[in-house]
XYZ file of C-alpha atoms in Angstrom:
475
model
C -7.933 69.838 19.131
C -11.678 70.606 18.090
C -10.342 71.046 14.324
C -8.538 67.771 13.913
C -11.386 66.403 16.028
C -14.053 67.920 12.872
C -11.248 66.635 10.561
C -11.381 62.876 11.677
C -14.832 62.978 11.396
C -15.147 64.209 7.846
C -12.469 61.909 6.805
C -13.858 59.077 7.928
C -17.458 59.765 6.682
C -16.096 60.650 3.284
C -14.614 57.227 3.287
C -18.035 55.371 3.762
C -19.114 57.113 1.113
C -16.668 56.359 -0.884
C -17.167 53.035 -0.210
C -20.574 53.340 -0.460
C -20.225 53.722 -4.204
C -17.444 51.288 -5.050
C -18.693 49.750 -8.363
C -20.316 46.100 -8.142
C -19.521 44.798 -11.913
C -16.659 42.851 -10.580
C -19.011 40.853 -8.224
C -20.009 38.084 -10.817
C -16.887 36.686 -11.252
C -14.598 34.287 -9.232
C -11.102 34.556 -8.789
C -11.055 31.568 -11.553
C -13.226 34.210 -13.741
C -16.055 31.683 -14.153
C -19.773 32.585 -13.577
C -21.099 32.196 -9.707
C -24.061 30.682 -8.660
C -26.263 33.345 -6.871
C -26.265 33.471 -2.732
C -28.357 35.481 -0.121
C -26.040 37.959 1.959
C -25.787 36.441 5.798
C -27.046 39.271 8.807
C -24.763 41.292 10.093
C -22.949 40.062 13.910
C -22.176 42.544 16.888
C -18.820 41.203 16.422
C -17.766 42.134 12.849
C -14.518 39.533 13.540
C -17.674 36.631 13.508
C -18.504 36.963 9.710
C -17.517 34.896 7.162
C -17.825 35.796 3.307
C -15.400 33.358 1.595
C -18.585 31.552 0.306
C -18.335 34.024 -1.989
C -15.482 33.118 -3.886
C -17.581 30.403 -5.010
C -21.138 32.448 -5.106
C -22.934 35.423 -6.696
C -24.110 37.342 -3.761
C -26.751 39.231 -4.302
C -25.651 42.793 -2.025
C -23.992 45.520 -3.646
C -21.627 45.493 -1.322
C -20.167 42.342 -2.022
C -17.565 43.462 -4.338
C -15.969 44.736 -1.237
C -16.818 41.741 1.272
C -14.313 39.213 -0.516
C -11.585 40.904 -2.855
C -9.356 37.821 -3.773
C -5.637 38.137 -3.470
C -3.996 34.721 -3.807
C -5.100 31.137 -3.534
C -6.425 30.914 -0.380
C -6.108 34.493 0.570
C -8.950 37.689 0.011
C -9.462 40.719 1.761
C -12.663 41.589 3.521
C -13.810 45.307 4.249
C -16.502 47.008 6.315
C -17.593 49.523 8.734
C -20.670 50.562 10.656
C -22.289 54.459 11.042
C -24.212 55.191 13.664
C -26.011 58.438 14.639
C -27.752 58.344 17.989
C -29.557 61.653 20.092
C -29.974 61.562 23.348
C -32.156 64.130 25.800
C -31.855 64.025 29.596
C -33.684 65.906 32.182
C -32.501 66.250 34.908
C -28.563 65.444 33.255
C -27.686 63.355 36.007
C -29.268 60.681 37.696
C -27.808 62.140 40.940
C -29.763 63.514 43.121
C -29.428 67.776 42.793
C -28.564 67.530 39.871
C -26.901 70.890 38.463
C -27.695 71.028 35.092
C -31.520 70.831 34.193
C -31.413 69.036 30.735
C -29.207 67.358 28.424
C -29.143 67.273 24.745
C -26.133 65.267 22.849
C -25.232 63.761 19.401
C -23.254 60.464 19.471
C -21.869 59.540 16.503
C -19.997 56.703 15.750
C -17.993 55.527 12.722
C -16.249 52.313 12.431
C -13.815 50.367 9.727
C -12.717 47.728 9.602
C -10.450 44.855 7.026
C -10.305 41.633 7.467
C -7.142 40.026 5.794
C -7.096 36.358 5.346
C -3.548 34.922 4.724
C -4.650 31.066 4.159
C -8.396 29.577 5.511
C -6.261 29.172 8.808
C -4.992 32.873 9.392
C -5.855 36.277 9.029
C -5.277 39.707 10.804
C -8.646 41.658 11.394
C -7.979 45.371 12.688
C -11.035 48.384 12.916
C -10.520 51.783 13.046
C -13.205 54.261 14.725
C -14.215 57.809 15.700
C -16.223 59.108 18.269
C -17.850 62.524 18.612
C -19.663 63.487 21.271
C -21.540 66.879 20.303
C -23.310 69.289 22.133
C -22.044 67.981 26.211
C -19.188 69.061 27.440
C -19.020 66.468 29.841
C -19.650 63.641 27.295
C -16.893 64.605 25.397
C -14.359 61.964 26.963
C -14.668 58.276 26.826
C -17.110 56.181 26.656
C -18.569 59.067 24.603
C -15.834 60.624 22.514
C -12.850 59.226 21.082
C -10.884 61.002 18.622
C -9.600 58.070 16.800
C -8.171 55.003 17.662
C -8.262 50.876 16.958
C -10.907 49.282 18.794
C -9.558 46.092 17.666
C -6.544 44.504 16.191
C -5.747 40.737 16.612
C -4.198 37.986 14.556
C -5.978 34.687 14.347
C -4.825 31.200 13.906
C -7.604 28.659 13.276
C -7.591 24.509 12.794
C -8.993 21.308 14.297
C -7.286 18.478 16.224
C -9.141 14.912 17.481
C -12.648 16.550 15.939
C -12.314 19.958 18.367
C -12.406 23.022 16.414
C -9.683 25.629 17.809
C -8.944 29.268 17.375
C -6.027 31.444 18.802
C -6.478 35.449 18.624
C -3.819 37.408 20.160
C -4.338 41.491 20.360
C -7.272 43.932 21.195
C -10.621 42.541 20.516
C -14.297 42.393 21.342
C -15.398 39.670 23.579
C -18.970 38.830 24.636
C -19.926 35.685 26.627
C -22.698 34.068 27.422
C -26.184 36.503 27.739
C -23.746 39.410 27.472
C -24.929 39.803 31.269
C -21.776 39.976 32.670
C -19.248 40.361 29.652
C -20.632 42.511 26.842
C -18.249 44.336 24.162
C -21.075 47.577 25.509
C -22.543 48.355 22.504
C -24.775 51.477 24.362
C -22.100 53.357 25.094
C -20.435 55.323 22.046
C -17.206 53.686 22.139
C -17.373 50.290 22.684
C -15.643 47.878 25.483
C -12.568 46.077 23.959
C -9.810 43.984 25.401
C -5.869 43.419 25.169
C -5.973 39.214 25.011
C -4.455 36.403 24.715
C -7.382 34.055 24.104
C -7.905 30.242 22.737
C -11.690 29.107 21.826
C -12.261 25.111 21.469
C -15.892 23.795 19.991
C -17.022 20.438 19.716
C -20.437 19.369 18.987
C -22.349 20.008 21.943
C -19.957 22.181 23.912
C -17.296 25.189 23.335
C -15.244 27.098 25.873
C -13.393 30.274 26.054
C -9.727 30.565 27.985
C -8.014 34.053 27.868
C -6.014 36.709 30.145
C -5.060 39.850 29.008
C -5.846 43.314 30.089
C -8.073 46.113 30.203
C -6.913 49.223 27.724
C -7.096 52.821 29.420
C -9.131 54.891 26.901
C -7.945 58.243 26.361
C -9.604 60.940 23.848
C -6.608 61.644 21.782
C -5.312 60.050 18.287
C -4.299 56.009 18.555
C -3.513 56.278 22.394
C -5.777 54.163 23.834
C -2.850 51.879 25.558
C -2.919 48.592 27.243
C -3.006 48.701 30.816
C -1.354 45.762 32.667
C -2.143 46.995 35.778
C -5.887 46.071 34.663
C -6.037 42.681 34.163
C -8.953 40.105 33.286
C -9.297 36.745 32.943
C -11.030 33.418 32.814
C -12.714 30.390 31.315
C -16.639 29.571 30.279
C -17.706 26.640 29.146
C -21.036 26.300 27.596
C -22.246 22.689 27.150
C -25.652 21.855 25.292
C -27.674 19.232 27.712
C -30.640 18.653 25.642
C -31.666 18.346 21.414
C -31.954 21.809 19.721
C -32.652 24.734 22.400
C -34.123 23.112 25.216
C -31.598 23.223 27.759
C -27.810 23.922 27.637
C -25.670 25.035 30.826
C -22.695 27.663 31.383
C -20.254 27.204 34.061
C -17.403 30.062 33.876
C -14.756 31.639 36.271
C -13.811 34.988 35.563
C -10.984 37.035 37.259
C -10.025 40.754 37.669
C -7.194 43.024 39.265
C -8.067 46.233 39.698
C -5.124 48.523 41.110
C -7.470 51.188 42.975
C -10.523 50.834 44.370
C -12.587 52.154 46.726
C -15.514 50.405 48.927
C -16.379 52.902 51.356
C -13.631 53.033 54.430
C -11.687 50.293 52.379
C -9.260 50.781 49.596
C -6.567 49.294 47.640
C -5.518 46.718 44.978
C -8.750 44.517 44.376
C -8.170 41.432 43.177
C -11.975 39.205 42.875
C -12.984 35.898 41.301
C -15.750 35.161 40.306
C -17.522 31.697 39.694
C -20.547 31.471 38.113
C -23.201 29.074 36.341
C -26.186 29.775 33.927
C -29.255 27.936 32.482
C -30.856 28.698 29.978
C -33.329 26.953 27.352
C -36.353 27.532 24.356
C -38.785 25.269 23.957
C -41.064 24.525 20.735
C -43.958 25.802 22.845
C -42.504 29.027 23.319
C -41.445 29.123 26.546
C -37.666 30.327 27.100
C -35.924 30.420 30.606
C -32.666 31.770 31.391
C -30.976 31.577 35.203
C -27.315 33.051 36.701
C -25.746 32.576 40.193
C -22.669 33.907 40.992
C -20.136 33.807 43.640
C -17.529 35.838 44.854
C -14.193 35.726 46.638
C -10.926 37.810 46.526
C -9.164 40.515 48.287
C -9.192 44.391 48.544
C -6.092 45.314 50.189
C -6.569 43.688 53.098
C -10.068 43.072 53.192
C -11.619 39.931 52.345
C -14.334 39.809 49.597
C -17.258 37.709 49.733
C -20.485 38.718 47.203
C -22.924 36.560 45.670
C -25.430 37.678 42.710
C -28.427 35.331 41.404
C -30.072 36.646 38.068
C -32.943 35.169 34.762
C -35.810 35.557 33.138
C -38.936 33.615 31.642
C -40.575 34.732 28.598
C -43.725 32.876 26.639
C -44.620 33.666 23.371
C -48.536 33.671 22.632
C -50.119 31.114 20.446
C -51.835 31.661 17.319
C -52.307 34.964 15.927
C -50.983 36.404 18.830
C -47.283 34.609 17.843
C -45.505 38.435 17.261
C -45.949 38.767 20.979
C -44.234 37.609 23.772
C -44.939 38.382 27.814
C -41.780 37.953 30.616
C -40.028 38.965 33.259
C -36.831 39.583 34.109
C -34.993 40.029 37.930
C -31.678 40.259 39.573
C -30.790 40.031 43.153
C -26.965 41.336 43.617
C -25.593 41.318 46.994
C -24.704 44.787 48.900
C -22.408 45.285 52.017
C -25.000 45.494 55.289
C -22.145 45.762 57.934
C -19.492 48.390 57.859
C -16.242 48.126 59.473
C -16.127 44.295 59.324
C -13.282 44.028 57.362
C -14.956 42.722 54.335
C -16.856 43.961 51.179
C -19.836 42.203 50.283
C -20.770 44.453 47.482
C -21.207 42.599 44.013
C -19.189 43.590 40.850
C -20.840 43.412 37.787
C -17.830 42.926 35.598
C -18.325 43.787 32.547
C -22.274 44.147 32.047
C -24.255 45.412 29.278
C -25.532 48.509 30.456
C -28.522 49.020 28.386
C -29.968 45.355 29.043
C -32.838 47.090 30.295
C -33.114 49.965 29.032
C -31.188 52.373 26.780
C -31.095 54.514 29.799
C -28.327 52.465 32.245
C -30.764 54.211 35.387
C -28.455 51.856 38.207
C -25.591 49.933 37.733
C -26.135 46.200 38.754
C -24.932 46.079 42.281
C -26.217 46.197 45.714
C -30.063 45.409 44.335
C -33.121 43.628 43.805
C -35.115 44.409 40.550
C -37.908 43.418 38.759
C -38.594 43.687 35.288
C -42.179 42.749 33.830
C -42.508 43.028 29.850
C -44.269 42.778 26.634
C -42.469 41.875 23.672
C -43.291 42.573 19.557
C -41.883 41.141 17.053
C -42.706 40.589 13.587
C -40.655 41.227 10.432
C -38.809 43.910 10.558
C -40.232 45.475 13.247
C -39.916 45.248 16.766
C -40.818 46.587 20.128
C -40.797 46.255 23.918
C -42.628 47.895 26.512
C -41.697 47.275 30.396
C -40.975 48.660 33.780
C -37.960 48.029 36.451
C -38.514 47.996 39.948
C -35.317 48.923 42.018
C -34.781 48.503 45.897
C -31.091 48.317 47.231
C -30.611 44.397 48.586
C -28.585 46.057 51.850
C -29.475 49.990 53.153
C -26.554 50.337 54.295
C -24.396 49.953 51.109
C -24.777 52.682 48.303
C -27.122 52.776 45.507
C -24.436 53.038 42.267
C -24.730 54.475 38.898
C -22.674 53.247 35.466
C -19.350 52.829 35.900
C -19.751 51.845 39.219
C -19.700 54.838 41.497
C -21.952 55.697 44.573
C -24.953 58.335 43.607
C -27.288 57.720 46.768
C -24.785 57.020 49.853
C -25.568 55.079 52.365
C -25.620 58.055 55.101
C -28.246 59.596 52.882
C -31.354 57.384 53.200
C -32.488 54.078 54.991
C -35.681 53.655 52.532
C -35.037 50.286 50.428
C -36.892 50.999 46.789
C -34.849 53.698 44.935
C -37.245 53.799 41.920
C -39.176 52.849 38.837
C -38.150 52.876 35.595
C -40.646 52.935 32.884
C -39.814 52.216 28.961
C -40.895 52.324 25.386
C -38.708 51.209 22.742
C -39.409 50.600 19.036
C -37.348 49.287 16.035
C -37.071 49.165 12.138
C -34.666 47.257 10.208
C -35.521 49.430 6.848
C -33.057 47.248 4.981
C -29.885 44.394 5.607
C -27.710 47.561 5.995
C -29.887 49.998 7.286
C -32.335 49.853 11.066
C -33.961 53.117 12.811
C -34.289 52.638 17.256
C -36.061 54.792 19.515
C -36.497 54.561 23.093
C -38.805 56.936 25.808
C -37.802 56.346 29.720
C -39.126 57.461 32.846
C -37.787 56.919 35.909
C -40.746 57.437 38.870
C -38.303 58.766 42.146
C -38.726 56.179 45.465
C -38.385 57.578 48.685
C -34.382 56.430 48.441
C -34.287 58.647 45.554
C -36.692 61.642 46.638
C -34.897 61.247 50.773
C -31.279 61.973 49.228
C -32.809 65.170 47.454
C -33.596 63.184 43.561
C -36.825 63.923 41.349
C -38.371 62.231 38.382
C -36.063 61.764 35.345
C -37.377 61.495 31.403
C -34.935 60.028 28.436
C -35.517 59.974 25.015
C -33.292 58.432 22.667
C -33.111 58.285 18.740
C -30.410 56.166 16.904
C -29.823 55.232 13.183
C -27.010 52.705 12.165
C -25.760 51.883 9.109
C -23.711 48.577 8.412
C -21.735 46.906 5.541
């Protein structure tokens, strides 16, 4: 397996090179073969499937990758190509965040790399699919999903676009990224070496203040091998969010969604089964010209596991104020969550919140505690100017019930219950700092400390330092 793992690789970094040195003469013509008029080349999106280049049939752009972002096929049809390469170290010590760890440090190459072709049919259809490979080198026990995937095709959808009474609509059908909202809850997880993707049937609607999102589909099982990371009905996940702008420009706009999954195992301490949990949520969220941004989640939720009853709530935001003056680059905020726990076992019910989806490394690039059974707070300072950015903070952790778990990413317990009664787990302390060199080209590096609580230190844990490196390329 390790040889056709080495061989993937190769292949597919000898194809961005390849691309990487496609020749650009053809860029100055249209399909007509008249002269274009020159145009600036848009940023990048986190979801490639969000970019649009057909100005360019129509434009000079000035990228030398443009002779590959709109290849013109027939009226009304082109051919878009791209990809993404992304090295990123990480070192551990201890390697888990559990306490007694066995292992004392960790040291592990990630490396990502991404295609992907965007085929438009007419301005109202096209079929975008992306290839990737994942290598996880140097851990043994990262070499498995999220962290390694041999090769497979994170996404591949067909989409049908138009407009009806002044509502914009779009219908994709097949595996796809999906982020909504803050990413808080439903993220497509770009931390994680392979990303989070989903099997959907899904219909977006836009008007001028408000858009929504209605889908149900499943959740694929990822597996290590060649193209067989298959659907898995027995997964399932749906919902709608709405987002509605309340006020001009940023001020204030609201989210209302309801999100549902089946899950056909789980476990919550002496209960077990089939969960099936809905979720109903609202956020708030606003920028004003002063500089003052707010953002604000609660959450509800209701279901069944087996034949318990759920219950769970979760309230989440963050203010942020950006300095005046000469001070502008900088911005000061917190950030909190409080996400229900279970205090009373053998009730019959789980009270424990589920995250969902959640973007793991909203904190941090080190995903110390899954969002569940907590209260945290998260004071910050904010750089930005140019191309370079940075962020320096600390998260305080306590568990929101002692007698409900303290959980690590996915989801499973790493300080039981039994083990402690002490509420704060820990403190997390971080450094991060980032260069955008170029459009196509940005260097991140993070330093984390995580200070053990008396939760932590109790169920045997110590101090933990992260440091993490990553360079991406994009086209």
């Amino acid at each position: 397996m390790r040889p056709l793992r080495t061989s993937a690789l190769v292949l597919a970094t000898g194809v961005f090179f390849g691309l990487a040195t496609t020749p650009t003469s053809a860029r100055a013509q249209d399909v007509h073969g008249g002269e274009r008029t020159a145009a600036p080349a848009p940023r990048y999106q986190s979801l490639r499937y969000l970019e649009d280049y057909s100005y360019l049939a129509h434009a000079r752009g000035d990228d030398p990758f443009d002779a590959l972002k709109y290849v013109p096929l027939w009226p009304g049809g082109h051919l878009s190509l791209g990809g993404q390469h992304r090295l990123r170290y990480e070192y551990l010590a201890p390697v888990d965040l559990a306490p007694a760890s066995a292992e004392p440090r960790e040291s592990v190459l990630f490396v990502r790399n991404l295609l992907h072709a965007d085929l438009v049919f007419h301005p109202q259809i096209r079929l975008f699919a992306q290839i990737g490979s994942f290598e996880a080198l140097g851990a043994p026990a990262r070499d498995e999903p999220p962290g390694a995937d041999l090769l497979d095709t994170p996404q591949l959808f067909l989409e049908v676009r138009g407009k009806a009474f002044g509502v914009g609509i779009v219908a994709r059908v097949g595996r796809q990224e999906m982020s909504l909202g803050s990413t808080r809850w439903v993220s497509a997880r770009d931390g994680t070496n392979v990303r989070q993707s989903f099997d959907l049937a899904r219909i977006s609607l836009s008007g001028r203040t408000w858009k929504n999102d209605t889908f149900f589909g499943a959740v694929p099982i990822l597996e290590r091998g060649v193209f067989d990371d298959a659907p898995n009905f027995e997964n399932r996940f749906w919902g709608t969010y709405f987002t509605l702008a309340l006020a001009p420009g940023k001020a204030a706009s609201l989210d209302a969604f309801y999100l549902g999954r089946d899950r056909p195992d789980v476990t919550y301490r002496e209960i077990s089964g089939r969960e099936v949990r809905h979720t109903l949520g609202v956020r708030a969220f606003g920028e004003l010209a002063s500089g003052f941004e707010y953002i604000v989640h609660g959450l509800l939720q209701g279901g069944t596991v087996g034949d318990a009853s759920i219950l769970a709530w979760g309230f989440a935001g963050g203010l942020w104020q950006r300095l005046p003056g000469a001070f502008s680059p900088l911005r000061i905020g917190v950030r909190w969550d409080a996400l229900s726990g279970d205090s009373r076992a053998g009730d019959g019910a789980v009270s424990t919140f589920h995250p969902l989806f959640p973007n793991q490394t909203f904190f941090s690039a080190l995903p110390a505690i899954y969002p569940t059974n907590l209260y945290e707070v998260h004071p910050l300072l904010q750089f930005e100017k140019g191309v370079v950015s940075a962020e320096a903070g600390c998260t305080f952790f306590w568990r929101q019930a002692v007698e409900d778990a303290v959980y690590q990413p996915p989801g499973a317990p790493f300080i039981r219950a039994t083990d402690t009664r002490a509420p704060f787990t820990a403190a997390q302390m971080s450094l991060s700092f980032g260069y955008r060199a170029a459009r196509h080209l940005s260097f991140n590096m993070e330093y984390s400390h995580v200070f053990a609580g008396p939760a932590y230190v109790e169920a045997g844990g110590a101090d933990v330092d992260f440091f993490g490196t990553w360079t991406t390329f994009t086209y």
